[in-house]
């Protein structure tokens, strides 16, 4: 999913942590970014904040808006423990008649896939 396919909906005025986009982590490392899929298309950023804010301090939410990213979001927590609690409690949770799927963001895996895709295109 490219960054152009995701509309950032900052829900607070907190600045992005250094290295967030490049490494998928804030300065302290760990798994603070949760990827969510199978969300209802009409779910607002405020509703997402209400749902995920129950499990800890949410720094930022990025909600997919392009046709290929609708129903997805990235939720960035301030602390790893909060992200883990949200994943544990909300995976498989029914939201608007849909069972949402949560997993920790895996930037290294995405980087390897992008590199393999570039290599395949270069070989053509």
Short mmCIF file of C-alpha atoms in Angstrom, two decimals:
data_model
loop_
_atom_site.label_atom_id
_atom_site.label_comp_id
_atom_site.label_asym_id
_atom_site.label_seq_id
_atom_site.Cartn_x
_atom_site.Cartn_y
_atom_site.Cartn_z
CA UNK A 1 0.00 0.00 0.00
CA UNK A 2 1.60 3.25 -1.08
CA UNK A 3 1.55 6.42 0.97
CA UNK A 4 -0.49 8.12 -1.76
CA UNK A 5 -3.26 5.58 -1.12
CA UNK A 6 -3.64 6.49 2.54
CA UNK A 7 -5.10 9.74 3.75
CA UNK A 8 -3.59 10.86 7.01
CA UNK A 9 -6.16 11.88 9.54
CA UNK A 10 -4.17 13.22 12.45
CA UNK A 11 -6.32 13.14 15.53
CA UNK A 12 -4.04 15.12 17.77
CA UNK A 13 -1.32 17.69 17.34
CA UNK A 14 1.52 15.39 18.35
CA UNK A 15 4.41 15.38 15.89
CA UNK A 16 5.39 12.18 14.14
CA UNK A 17 8.17 10.35 15.91
CA UNK A 18 11.52 10.40 14.14
CA UNK A 19 11.97 7.45 11.81
CA UNK A 20 8.31 6.45 11.77
CA UNK A 21 7.91 6.32 7.99
CA UNK A 22 11.37 4.95 7.30
CA UNK A 23 11.45 2.21 9.92
CA UNK A 24 7.85 1.60 10.94
CA UNK A 25 8.76 2.47 14.51
CA UNK A 26 9.15 5.45 16.72
CA UNK A 27 12.40 6.40 18.36
CA UNK A 28 12.18 3.72 21.09
CA UNK A 29 11.55 0.80 18.72
CA UNK A 30 9.08 -1.98 19.33
CA UNK A 31 5.72 -2.64 17.81
CA UNK A 32 3.55 0.45 18.23
CA UNK A 33 1.96 0.48 14.77
CA UNK A 34 -1.09 -1.71 14.21
CA UNK A 35 -2.46 -2.47 10.73
CA UNK A 36 -6.23 -2.96 10.71
CA UNK A 37 -8.26 -4.42 7.84
CA UNK A 38 -11.87 -5.34 7.10
CA UNK A 39 -13.18 -2.11 8.63
CA UNK A 40 -16.59 -0.82 7.54
CA UNK A 41 -16.02 1.63 4.67
CA UNK A 42 -18.11 4.32 6.29
CA UNK A 43 -16.30 4.25 9.64
CA UNK A 44 -15.01 7.71 10.48
CA UNK A 45 -11.62 8.60 11.91
CA UNK A 46 -13.37 9.75 15.08
CA UNK A 47 -15.06 6.37 15.46
CA UNK A 48 -11.70 4.67 14.97
CA UNK A 49 -10.17 6.91 17.61
CA UNK A 50 -12.98 6.09 20.05
CA UNK A 51 -12.57 2.35 19.45
CA UNK A 52 -8.77 2.18 19.63
CA UNK A 53 -8.42 4.87 22.28
CA UNK A 54 -9.99 2.51 24.82
CA UNK A 55 -6.73 0.56 24.88
CA UNK A 56 -4.27 3.41 25.26
CA UNK A 57 -2.97 6.71 23.98
CA UNK A 58 -3.29 6.91 20.17
CA UNK A 59 -0.73 9.14 18.50
CA UNK A 60 -2.09 8.95 14.97
CA UNK A 61 -4.53 7.13 12.70
CA UNK A 62 -4.12 6.79 8.94
CA UNK A 63 -7.21 5.54 7.18
CA UNK A 64 -7.19 4.06 3.66
CA UNK A 65 -9.26 6.10 1.20
CA UNK A 66 -8.26 4.78 -2.24
CA UNK A 67 -10.31 1.96 -3.79
CA UNK A 68 -7.55 -0.56 -3.03
CA UNK A 69 -7.05 0.59 0.59
CA UNK A 70 -10.61 1.25 1.74
CA UNK A 71 -11.47 -0.61 4.92
CA UNK A 72 -7.91 -0.42 6.23
CA UNK A 73 -6.12 1.79 8.74
CA UNK A 74 -2.83 2.19 10.53
CA UNK A 75 -3.14 3.00 14.24
CA UNK A 76 -0.02 4.36 15.94
CA UNK A 77 0.07 4.07 19.71
CA UNK A 78 2.37 5.96 22.05
CA UNK A 79 3.36 2.76 23.85
CA UNK A 80 3.98 -0.84 22.78
CA UNK A 81 1.88 -2.27 25.62
CA UNK A 82 -1.16 -0.31 24.46
CA UNK A 83 -0.75 -1.60 20.89
CA UNK A 84 -0.40 -5.18 22.13
CA UNK A 85 -3.51 -4.83 24.30
CA UNK A 86 -5.51 -3.50 21.33
CA UNK A 87 -4.36 -6.37 19.09
CA UNK A 88 -5.18 -8.93 21.80
CA UNK A 89 -8.63 -7.51 22.53
CA UNK A 90 -9.83 -6.34 19.11
CA UNK A 91 -8.63 -9.06 16.72
CA UNK A 92 -11.80 -10.69 15.43
CA UNK A 93 -14.00 -8.02 17.04
CA UNK A 94 -17.28 -7.35 15.20
CA UNK A 95 -17.51 -3.73 14.06
CA UNK A 96 -20.52 -2.73 11.99
CA UNK A 97 -21.19 -6.35 11.02
CA UNK A 98 -17.57 -6.99 9.96
CA UNK A 99 -14.91 -8.90 11.86
CA UNK A 100 -11.80 -6.73 11.93
CA UNK A 101 -8.30 -8.14 11.59
CA UNK A 102 -5.38 -6.56 13.43
CA UNK A 103 -1.69 -7.24 13.09
CA UNK A 104 1.49 -5.43 13.93
CA UNK A 105 2.94 -3.41 11.06
CA UNK A 106 5.91 -5.25 9.52
CA UNK A 107 7.98 -2.67 7.66
CA UNK A 108 10.89 -5.04 6.98
CA UNK A 109 8.57 -7.52 5.25
CA UNK A 110 7.07 -4.75 3.10
CA UNK A 111 10.56 -3.51 2.20
CA UNK A 112 11.63 -7.01 1.08
CA UNK A 113 8.50 -7.35 -1.06
CA UNK A 114 9.03 -3.94 -2.68
CA UNK A 115 12.67 -4.82 -3.44
CA UNK A 116 11.63 -8.15 -5.02
CA UNK A 117 8.98 -6.35 -7.11
CA UNK A 118 11.56 -3.82 -8.36
CA UNK A 119 13.98 -6.63 -9.26
CA UNK A 120 11.27 -8.47 -11.22
CA UNK A 121 10.37 -5.32 -13.15
CA UNK A 122 14.03 -4.62 -13.90
CA UNK A 123 14.48 -8.14 -15.32
CA UNK A 124 11.73 -7.62 -17.90
#
